[in-house]
Amino acid sequence: MKTQVEILNSIENYIKGICYPEQPEGLYAPIKYILSLGGKRIRPLLMMMAYNLYKEDCETILPQAIALETYHNFTLLHDDLMDNADMRRGNMTVHKKWDANTAILSGDAMLIMAYRLFVGNENGLSDKSLLMKALDTFNDATLGVCDGQQYDVDFESRDDVKEEEYMEMIRLKTSLLLACALKIGAELAGADDEDATHLYKFGEKMGLAFQLQDDLLDVYGDPAVFGKKIGGDILCNKKTFMLINTLNLANKDQKERLQAWIEAKDFAAQEKIDAVTAIYDEVDIRSICQQKIEQLFADSLKELEKVDTDSCRKQPLIDFAHRLMGRNR
Amino acid sequence: MKTQVEILNSIENYIKGICYPEQPEGLYAPIKYILSLGGKRIRPLLMMMAYNLYKEDCETILPQAIALETYHNFTLLHDDLMDNADMRRGNMTVHKKWDANTAILSGDAMLIMAYRLFVGNENGLSDKSLLMKALDTFNDATLGVCDGQQYDVDFESRDDVKEEEYMEMIRLKTSLLLACALKIGAELAGADDEDATHLYKFGEKMGLAFQLQDDLLDVYGDPAVFGKKIGGDILCNKKTFMLINTLNLANKDQKERLQAWIEAKDFAAQEKIDAVTAIYDEVDIRSICQQKIEQLFADSLKELEKVDTDSCRKQPLIDFAHRLMGRNR
């Protein structure tokens, strides 16, 4: 079995070694740029770790692992354009460094490159039927993430988003790619469907726990650790698990105050953040959200337990899950 | 063998029968919309006609044929956004009817749907190795068209585009998809590589002839027949085969007049069209372009001749090529 560091090194080396056509430079330079900005490479790592549960040669699936990472970075590229975001991983976004049309076209090429990597001849998989099966899972992921992004956009202009709808949106937008990374890794290793499904559910619930924790930290996190400004979701009235449930739990007075802040046009940012956080505190949404996170995280580990491999082989994935949640043991 | 009308009917029926997820509606409604706007369905038709050279059951490859049509319409959707075009096939473009973000995200979903259709389980191809081979050809087409679009964008801000560069750009942007449609059809029918290559070259040269004729008609066409306004390329200084070669052939006086019109900022549209057309007439670029079209078209038919099937089976493709060039016999 490979250590996580070994796998991450092989991922970075593979990305560095990708041969882009020299021309047209305007198409490929932005792709090289965004893939070089780093990131945690969670998705390819999970895919290779899942493969490693069953087989040793996890470098064999590097093309599929990097295909998923390429797809993920493509979604960031187009999402940043749609959100008009200036920065990504401490660097200028593609549409700021180049322009909107470059971001559209390079993104398109990147999505195509992801498919080429996934099915291309360069891969060393001899069993094409396993590849076709994994390709179906890849297809489920790629279209599902688009669904999630569309719901995210739709929810911005709705004020009646329900908890179930929010959970489904983050499942599609965040969890699905983690779940499919694990499932594809298992499928390419020839694991049985039951194992692949448990790994999928492990990733799905872990992803939900991770996203809810990210939402929680957006309100209650330590700015020095969180990496983003605190209160961003509150300022843009993002219909998170916390906002939706606070509205459900609030008494008449609390609901009126919260509604007034949601509709406010002229305000100092910090004042709104403090006021909404105060209402969150009154209904103790922090504990409710934390309970939900704990439940999802525990459920995710239970799915991993059900995977029918030697338990010592699963330890790296258990460790990974704890680190992802910021729980160093 | 199926008639062209039968094939076109099966294409339209398949497109009408595509089941889109009901939600999120904002993602799928634009896809349904653009696919319903019609068009000549040239690419799926060519694919099925090529298959029909070898096998009767060309409905078997409807998923792959519609995948190519879906891909083609995806490129129109994103190109219209990049060009800020208002109309497409007499209807509003997606980014006008909805908005830019919708055009980006629905386009992305459409590209993914094209891949799903191509490799999805719904297809009736039993030989997966033929499908994987055809998928490589599909991949060559999808990325190549992006290359072509990037060159097209790059050429707008360059004044030293050479004839070879222009021909390579239209090869990528227009011909490649016709060439690959034919090659994929042959590959899925199990044709040998030599036949598939001849069919590819037939489509490639036919596409070049068609695009050069489209450029020619943009200057010399009958407005009632051409369907677009005459002179569009002249107004935006598009570096076509005709403009590039007129600059090469022009004497000092002609070159100065042409250059002045290229750089002119304030002018009446018709005045510029008439003046540039006059210079085109002086060097007789019309005949030169027509000769090139004839040569390419003749070469394309020679490639089709080399395909090793009964000549009567090729007749529908020969007839198609003549009709595409507007030559009713």
CSV table of C-alpha atoms in Angstrom, one decimal, chain B:
chain,number,residue,atom,x,y,z
B,1,MET,CA,-30.5,0.9,-47.1
B,2,LYS,CA,-32.4,3.7,-45.6
B,3,THR,CA,-33.4,6.8,-47.6
B,4,GLN,CA,-32.1,10.1,-46.4
B,5,VAL,CA,-35.7,11.1,-45.5
B,6,GLU,CA,-36.1,7.9,-43.4
B,7,ILE,CA,-32.8,8.6,-41.6
B,8,LEU,CA,-33.7,12.3,-41.0
B,9,ASN,CA,-37.1,11.2,-39.5
B,10,SER,CA,-35.4,8.8,-37.2
B,11,ILE,CA,-33.0,11.6,-36.1
B,12,GLU,CA,-35.8,14.0,-35.4
B,13,ASN,CA,-37.9,11.4,-33.5
B,14,TYR,CA,-34.9,10.5,-31.4
B,15,ILE,CA,-34.3,14.1,-30.5
B,16,LYS,CA,-37.9,14.6,-29.7
B,17,GLY,CA,-37.9,11.5,-27.5
B,18,ILE,CA,-34.9,12.5,-25.3
B,19,CYS,CA,-35.9,12.3,-21.7
B,20,TYR,CA,-34.6,15.3,-19.8
B,21,PRO,CA,-34.6,15.3,-16.0
B,22,GLU,CA,-37.6,17.5,-14.9
B,23,GLN,CA,-35.4,19.3,-12.4
B,24,PRO,CA,-33.5,21.6,-12.3
B,25,GLU,CA,-35.6,23.1,-15.1
B,26,GLY,CA,-33.3,26.1,-15.6
B,27,LEU,CA,-30.5,23.7,-16.7
B,28,TYR,CA,-32.4,21.5,-19.1
B,29,ALA,CA,-35.0,23.8,-20.7
B,30,PRO,CA,-32.3,25.7,-22.7
B,31,ILE,CA,-30.9,22.4,-24.0
B,32,LYS,CA,-34.3,21.2,-25.1
B,33,TYR,CA,-34.8,24.6,-26.7
B,34,ILE,CA,-31.7,24.7,-28.8
B,35,LEU,CA,-32.0,21.1,-29.9
B,36,SER,CA,-35.6,21.9,-31.0
B,37,LEU,CA,-34.6,24.7,-33.3
B,38,GLY,CA,-33.9,22.3,-36.1
B,39,GLY,CA,-30.9,22.7,-38.4
B,40,LYS,CA,-30.0,20.4,-41.2
B,41,ARG,CA,-28.8,17.5,-38.9
B,42,ILE,CA,-25.9,17.1,-41.3
B,43,ARG,CA,-23.5,15.4,-38.8
B,44,PRO,CA,-25.8,12.6,-37.5
B,45,LEU,CA,-27.1,12.1,-41.1
B,46,LEU,CA,-23.5,11.6,-42.4
B,47,MET,CA,-22.7,9.2,-39.5
B,48,MET,CA,-25.7,7.1,-40.2
B,49,MET,CA,-25.1,7.2,-44.0
B,50,ALA,CA,-21.5,6.0,-43.5
B,51,TYR,CA,-22.7,3.2,-41.2
B,52,ASN,CA,-25.3,2.3,-43.9
B,53,LEU,CA,-22.5,1.7,-46.4
B,54,TYR,CA,-21.7,-1.5,-44.4
B,55,LYS,CA,-24.8,-2.4,-42.3
B,56,GLU,CA,-28.5,-2.0,-42.6
B,57,ASP,CA,-29.5,-1.3,-39.0
B,58,CYS,CA,-28.3,2.3,-38.8
B,59,GLU,CA,-30.8,3.2,-36.0
B,60,THR,CA,-28.5,1.2,-33.7
B,61,ILE,CA,-26.1,4.1,-33.7
B,62,LEU,CA,-28.7,6.8,-33.1
B,63,PRO,CA,-27.3,7.6,-29.6
B,64,GLN,CA,-23.8,8.2,-31.1
B,65,ALA,CA,-25.3,10.2,-34.0
B,66,ILE,CA,-27.3,12.4,-31.6
B,67,ALA,CA,-24.3,12.7,-29.4
B,68,LEU,CA,-22.5,14.4,-32.3
B,69,GLU,CA,-25.5,16.6,-33.0
B,70,THR,CA,-25.7,17.5,-29.3
B,71,TYR,CA,-22.0,18.4,-29.2
B,72,HIS,CA,-22.4,20.5,-32.4
B,73,ASN,CA,-25.3,22.4,-30.8
B,74,PHE,CA,-23.3,22.9,-27.6
B,75,THR,CA,-20.6,24.6,-29.7
B,76,LEU,CA,-23.2,26.9,-31.2
B,77,LEU,CA,-24.6,27.7,-27.8
B,78,HIS,CA,-21.2,28.7,-26.4
B,79,ASP,CA,-20.0,30.4,-29.6
B,80,ASP,CA,-23.1,32.5,-29.8
B,81,LEU,CA,-22.4,33.7,-26.3
B,82,MET,CA,-18.7,34.4,-27.1
B,83,ASP,CA,-19.8,36.3,-30.3
B,84,ASN,CA,-22.7,38.0,-28.5
B,85,ALA,CA,-25.0,36.9,-31.3
B,86,ASP,CA,-28.7,37.6,-30.8
B,87,MET,CA,-30.2,35.2,-33.2
B,88,ARG,CA,-29.8,31.5,-34.2
B,89,ARG,CA,-31.9,29.8,-36.8
B,90,GLY,CA,-34.4,32.6,-36.7
B,91,ASN,CA,-34.8,32.4,-32.9
B,92,MET,CA,-33.3,34.1,-29.9
B,93,THR,CA,-30.0,32.7,-28.7
B,94,VAL,CA,-29.9,31.0,-25.3
B,95,HIS,CA,-28.0,33.8,-23.6
B,96,LYS,CA,-30.5,36.4,-24.9
B,97,LYS,CA,-33.6,34.3,-24.0
B,98,TRP,CA,-32.1,33.4,-20.6
B,99,ASP,CA,-28.8,34.9,-19.6
B,100,ALA,CA,-25.0,34.4,-19.9
B,101,ASN,CA,-24.7,32.1,-16.9
B,102,THR,CA,-27.5,29.9,-18.1
B,103,ALA,CA,-25.7,29.6,-21.5
B,104,ILE,CA,-22.5,28.7,-19.8
B,105,LEU,CA,-24.0,26.1,-17.5
B,106,SER,CA,-26.5,24.6,-19.9
B,107,GLY,CA,-23.8,24.4,-22.5
B,108,ASP,CA,-21.6,22.5,-20.0
B,109,ALA,CA,-24.4,20.1,-19.2
B,110,MET,CA,-25.0,19.6,-23.0
B,111,LEU,CA,-21.3,18.7,-23.6
B,112,ILE,CA,-21.6,16.1,-20.8
B,113,MET,CA,-24.9,14.8,-22.2
B,114,ALA,CA,-23.1,14.3,-25.6
B,115,TYR,CA,-20.6,12.1,-23.9
B,116,ARG,CA,-23.3,10.2,-22.0
B,117,LEU,CA,-25.2,9.6,-25.1
B,118,PHE,CA,-22.1,8.4,-26.9
B,119,VAL,CA,-21.1,5.8,-24.3
B,120,GLY,CA,-24.3,5.3,-22.3
B,121,ASN,CA,-25.9,2.0,-21.6
B,122,GLU,CA,-29.0,2.8,-23.7
B,123,ASN,CA,-27.1,2.1,-26.9
B,124,GLY,CA,-27.5,-1.2,-28.6
B,125,LEU,CA,-23.9,-1.8,-29.7
B,126,SER,CA,-22.8,-5.1,-28.5
B,127,ASP,CA,-19.1,-4.7,-29.5
B,128,LYS,CA,-17.6,-2.4,-26.9
B,129,SER,CA,-14.2,-2.3,-28.5
B,130,LEU,CA,-15.7,-0.7,-31.6
B,131,LEU,CA,-17.4,1.9,-29.4
B,132,MET,CA,-14.1,2.7,-27.6
B,133,LYS,CA,-12.4,3.1,-31.0
B,134,ALA,CA,-15.1,5.5,-32.2
B,135,LEU,CA,-14.9,7.3,-28.8
B,136,ASP,CA,-11.3,8.1,-29.6
B,137,THR,CA,-12.4,9.7,-32.9
B,138,PHE,CA,-15.2,11.6,-31.1
B,139,ASN,CA,-12.5,12.9,-28.7
B,140,ASP,CA,-10.3,14.1,-31.6
B,141,ALA,CA,-13.3,15.9,-33.0
B,142,THR,CA,-14.4,17.6,-29.8
B,143,LEU,CA,-11.0,19.0,-28.8
B,144,GLY,CA,-10.1,19.9,-32.4
B,145,VAL,CA,-13.2,22.1,-32.7
B,146,CYS,CA,-12.2,24.0,-29.6
B,147,ASP,CA,-8.7,24.5,-31.2
B,148,GLY,CA,-10.4,25.8,-34.3
B,149,GLN,CA,-12.6,28.2,-32.3
B,150,GLN,CA,-9.5,29.5,-30.5
B,151,TYR,CA,-7.7,30.1,-33.8
B,152,ASP,CA,-10.8,31.9,-35.1
B,153,VAL,CA,-10.7,34.2,-32.0
B,154,ASP,CA,-6.9,34.7,-32.3
B,155,PHE,CA,-7.1,35.7,-36.0
B,156,GLU,CA,-9.5,38.5,-35.2
B,157,SER,CA,-6.7,40.5,-33.6
B,158,ARG,CA,-4.0,39.5,-36.1
B,159,ASP,CA,-3.3,41.1,-39.5
B,160,ASP,CA,-0.7,38.5,-40.8
B,161,VAL,CA,-2.9,35.4,-41.1
B,162,LYS,CA,-1.7,33.1,-43.9
B,163,GLU,CA,-3.8,31.1,-46.3
B,164,GLU,CA,-2.5,27.8,-44.7
B,165,GLU,CA,-3.5,29.1,-41.3
B,166,TYR,CA,-7.0,30.0,-42.4
B,167,MET,CA,-7.4,26.7,-44.1
B,168,GLU,CA,-6.3,24.9,-40.9
B,169,MET,CA,-8.7,27.0,-38.8
B,170,ILE,CA,-11.7,26.1,-41.0
B,171,ARG,CA,-10.6,22.5,-41.2
B,172,LEU,CA,-10.7,22.3,-37.4
B,173,LYS,CA,-13.8,24.5,-36.9
B,174,THR,CA,-16.0,23.1,-39.7
B,175,SER,CA,-14.6,20.1,-41.6
B,176,LEU,CA,-13.4,18.0,-38.6
B,177,LEU,CA,-16.9,17.3,-37.3
B,178,LEU,CA,-18.1,16.2,-40.8
B,179,ALA,CA,-15.0,14.0,-41.2
B,180,CYS,CA,-15.4,12.4,-37.8
B,181,ALA,CA,-19.1,11.9,-38.3
B,182,LEU,CA,-18.3,9.7,-41.3
B,183,LYS,CA,-15.3,8.0,-39.7
B,184,ILE,CA,-17.3,7.2,-36.6
B,185,GLY,CA,-20.1,5.7,-38.7
B,186,ALA,CA,-17.7,3.5,-40.5
B,187,GLU,CA,-15.9,2.5,-37.2
B,188,LEU,CA,-19.1,1.6,-35.5
B,189,ALA,CA,-20.1,-0.6,-38.5
B,190,GLY,CA,-16.7,-2.4,-38.2
B,191,ALA,CA,-15.3,-1.0,-41.4
B,192,ASP,CA,-11.5,-1.4,-41.9
B,193,ASP,CA,-9.1,1.5,-41.1
B,194,GLU,CA,-8.4,2.3,-44.7
B,195,ASP,CA,-12.1,2.8,-45.5
B,196,ALA,CA,-12.6,4.9,-42.4
B,197,THR,CA,-9.7,7.1,-43.4
B,198,HIS,CA,-11.0,7.6,-46.9
B,199,LEU,CA,-14.4,8.5,-45.5
B,200,TYR,CA,-12.7,10.9,-43.1
B,201,LYS,CA,-10.8,12.6,-45.9
B,202,PHE,CA,-14.0,12.7,-48.0
B,203,GLY,CA,-15.7,14.7,-45.2
B,204,GLU,CA,-12.7,16.8,-44.5
B,205,LYS,CA,-12.3,18.0,-48.1
B,206,MET,CA,-16.1,18.4,-48.6
B,207,GLY,CA,-16.2,20.5,-45.4
B,208,LEU,CA,-13.4,22.8,-46.7
B,209,ALA,CA,-15.1,23.2,-50.1
B,210,PHE,CA,-18.4,23.9,-48.3
B,211,GLN,CA,-16.8,26.6,-46.0
B,212,LEU,CA,-15.0,28.3,-48.9
B,213,GLN,CA,-18.2,28.4,-50.8
B,214,ASP,CA,-20.0,29.9,-47.8
B,215,ASP,CA,-17.3,32.6,-47.7
B,216,LEU,CA,-17.7,33.2,-51.4
B,217,LEU,CA,-21.5,33.5,-51.1
B,218,ASP,CA,-21.0,35.9,-48.2
B,219,VAL,CA,-19.6,38.3,-50.9
B,220,TYR,CA,-21.2,37.1,-54.2
B,221,GLY,CA,-24.3,35.2,-53.1
B,222,ASP,CA,-27.9,36.0,-53.9
B,223,PRO,CA,-29.3,37.5,-50.7
B,224,ALA,CA,-32.6,35.8,-51.3
B,225,VAL,CA,-30.9,32.4,-51.4
B,226,PHE,CA,-28.0,32.8,-49.0
B,227,GLY,CA,-30.1,33.5,-45.9
B,228,LYS,CA,-27.6,35.8,-44.3
B,229,LYS,CA,-26.8,39.4,-45.2
B,230,ILE,CA,-24.3,39.8,-47.9
B,231,GLY,CA,-20.9,41.4,-46.9
B,232,GLY,CA,-20.8,40.4,-43.2
B,233,ASP,CA,-17.2,39.0,-43.5
B,234,ILE,CA,-16.1,42.2,-45.3
B,235,LEU,CA,-17.6,44.4,-42.7
B,236,CYS,CA,-15.7,42.7,-39.8
B,237,ASN,CA,-12.5,42.2,-41.8
B,238,LYS,CA,-12.6,38.5,-41.5
B,239,LYS,CA,-9.4,37.0,-42.7
B,240,THR,CA,-10.9,34.7,-45.2
B,241,PHE,CA,-9.3,32.8,-48.1
B,242,MET,CA,-10.5,35.7,-50.3
B,243,LEU,CA,-9.2,38.6,-48.2
B,244,ILE,CA,-5.8,36.9,-47.6
B,245,ASN,CA,-5.3,36.1,-51.3
B,246,THR,CA,-6.5,39.4,-52.5
B,247,LEU,CA,-3.9,41.1,-50.3
B,248,ASN,CA,-1.3,38.8,-51.7
B,249,LEU,CA,-2.3,39.4,-55.4
B,250,ALA,CA,-3.0,43.1,-55.1
B,251,ASN,CA,-0.7,45.8,-56.7
B,252,LYS,CA,0.5,48.7,-54.6
B,253,ASP,CA,-2.6,50.8,-55.3
B,254,GLN,CA,-5.1,48.0,-54.7
B,255,LYS,CA,-3.3,47.1,-51.4
B,256,GLU,CA,-3.4,50.7,-50.2
B,257,ARG,CA,-7.1,51.0,-50.9
B,258,LEU,CA,-7.9,47.6,-49.3
B,259,GLN,CA,-5.8,48.5,-46.2
B,260,ALA,CA,-7.6,51.8,-45.9
B,261,TRP,CA,-10.9,50.1,-45.8
B,262,ILE,CA,-9.7,47.5,-43.3
B,263,GLU,CA,-8.6,50.3,-41.0
B,264,ALA,CA,-11.5,52.6,-41.6
B,265,LYS,CA,-13.6,53.4,-38.5
B,266,ASP,CA,-16.3,55.6,-39.9
B,267,PHE,CA,-18.1,54.4,-43.0
B,268,ALA,CA,-21.5,53.4,-44.4
B,269,ALA,CA,-21.7,49.6,-44.4
B,270,GLN,CA,-22.8,49.3,-48.1
B,271,GLU,CA,-20.0,51.6,-49.2
B,272,LYS,CA,-17.3,49.5,-47.6
B,273,ILE,CA,-18.9,46.3,-49.0
B,274,ASP,CA,-19.1,47.7,-52.5
B,275,ALA,CA,-15.5,49.1,-52.4
B,276,VAL,CA,-13.9,45.9,-51.1
B,277,THR,CA,-15.9,43.8,-53.6
B,278,ALA,CA,-14.7,46.0,-56.4
B,279,ILE,CA,-11.0,45.3,-55.4
B,280,TYR,CA,-11.9,41.6,-55.1
B,281,ASP,CA,-13.3,41.9,-58.7
B,282,GLU,CA,-10.1,43.6,-59.9
B,283,VAL,CA,-7.9,40.6,-58.9
B,284,ASP,CA,-10.7,38.2,-59.9
B,285,ILE,CA,-10.6,36.5,-56.5
B,286,ARG,CA,-14.0,35.0,-57.3
B,287,SER,CA,-12.5,32.7,-60.0
B,288,ILE,CA,-9.5,31.8,-57.9
B,289,CYS,CA,-11.8,30.8,-55.0
B,290,GLN,CA,-14.1,28.9,-57.3
B,291,GLN,CA,-11.2,26.9,-58.7
B,292,LYS,CA,-10.1,26.0,-55.2
B,293,ILE,CA,-13.6,24.9,-54.3
B,294,GLU,CA,-13.8,22.8,-57.4
B,295,GLN,CA,-10.5,21.2,-56.7
B,296,LEU,CA,-11.4,20.4,-53.1
B,297,PHE,CA,-14.8,19.1,-54.1
B,298,ALA,CA,-13.4,16.8,-56.8
B,299,ASP,CA,-10.7,15.6,-54.3
B,300,SER,CA,-13.4,14.8,-51.8
B,301,LEU,CA,-15.3,12.6,-54.3
B,302,LYS,CA,-12.1,10.8,-55.2
B,303,GLU,CA,-11.7,9.8,-51.6
B,304,LEU,CA,-15.2,8.5,-51.6
B,305,GLU,CA,-14.4,6.5,-54.7
B,306,LYS,CA,-11.6,4.7,-52.9
B,307,VAL,CA,-14.0,3.4,-50.3
B,308,ASP,CA,-14.2,-0.4,-50.8
B,309,THR,CA,-18.0,-0.9,-51.0
B,310,ASP,CA,-20.4,-1.4,-53.9
B,311,SER,CA,-20.6,1.8,-55.8
B,312,CYS,CA,-24.4,1.9,-55.7
B,313,ARG,CA,-24.3,2.0,-51.9
B,314,LYS,CA,-22.2,5.2,-52.2
B,315,GLN,CA,-24.6,7.0,-54.4
B,316,PRO,CA,-26.6,8.6,-51.5
B,317,LEU,CA,-23.4,10.1,-50.1
B,318,ILE,CA,-22.4,11.4,-53.6
B,319,ASP,CA,-25.9,13.0,-53.9
B,320,PHE,CA,-25.6,14.4,-50.4
B,321,ALA,CA,-22.3,16.1,-51.3
B,322,HIS,CA,-23.8,17.7,-54.4
B,323,ARG,CA,-26.8,18.9,-52.5
B,324,LEU,CA,-24.6,20.3,-49.7
B,325,MET,CA,-22.8,22.4,-52.3
B,326,GLY,CA,-26.2,23.6,-53.7
B,327,ARG,CA,-25.7,21.6,-56.9
B,328,ASN,CA,-29.0,19.9,-57.6
B,329,ARG,CA,-28.6,17.4,-60.4
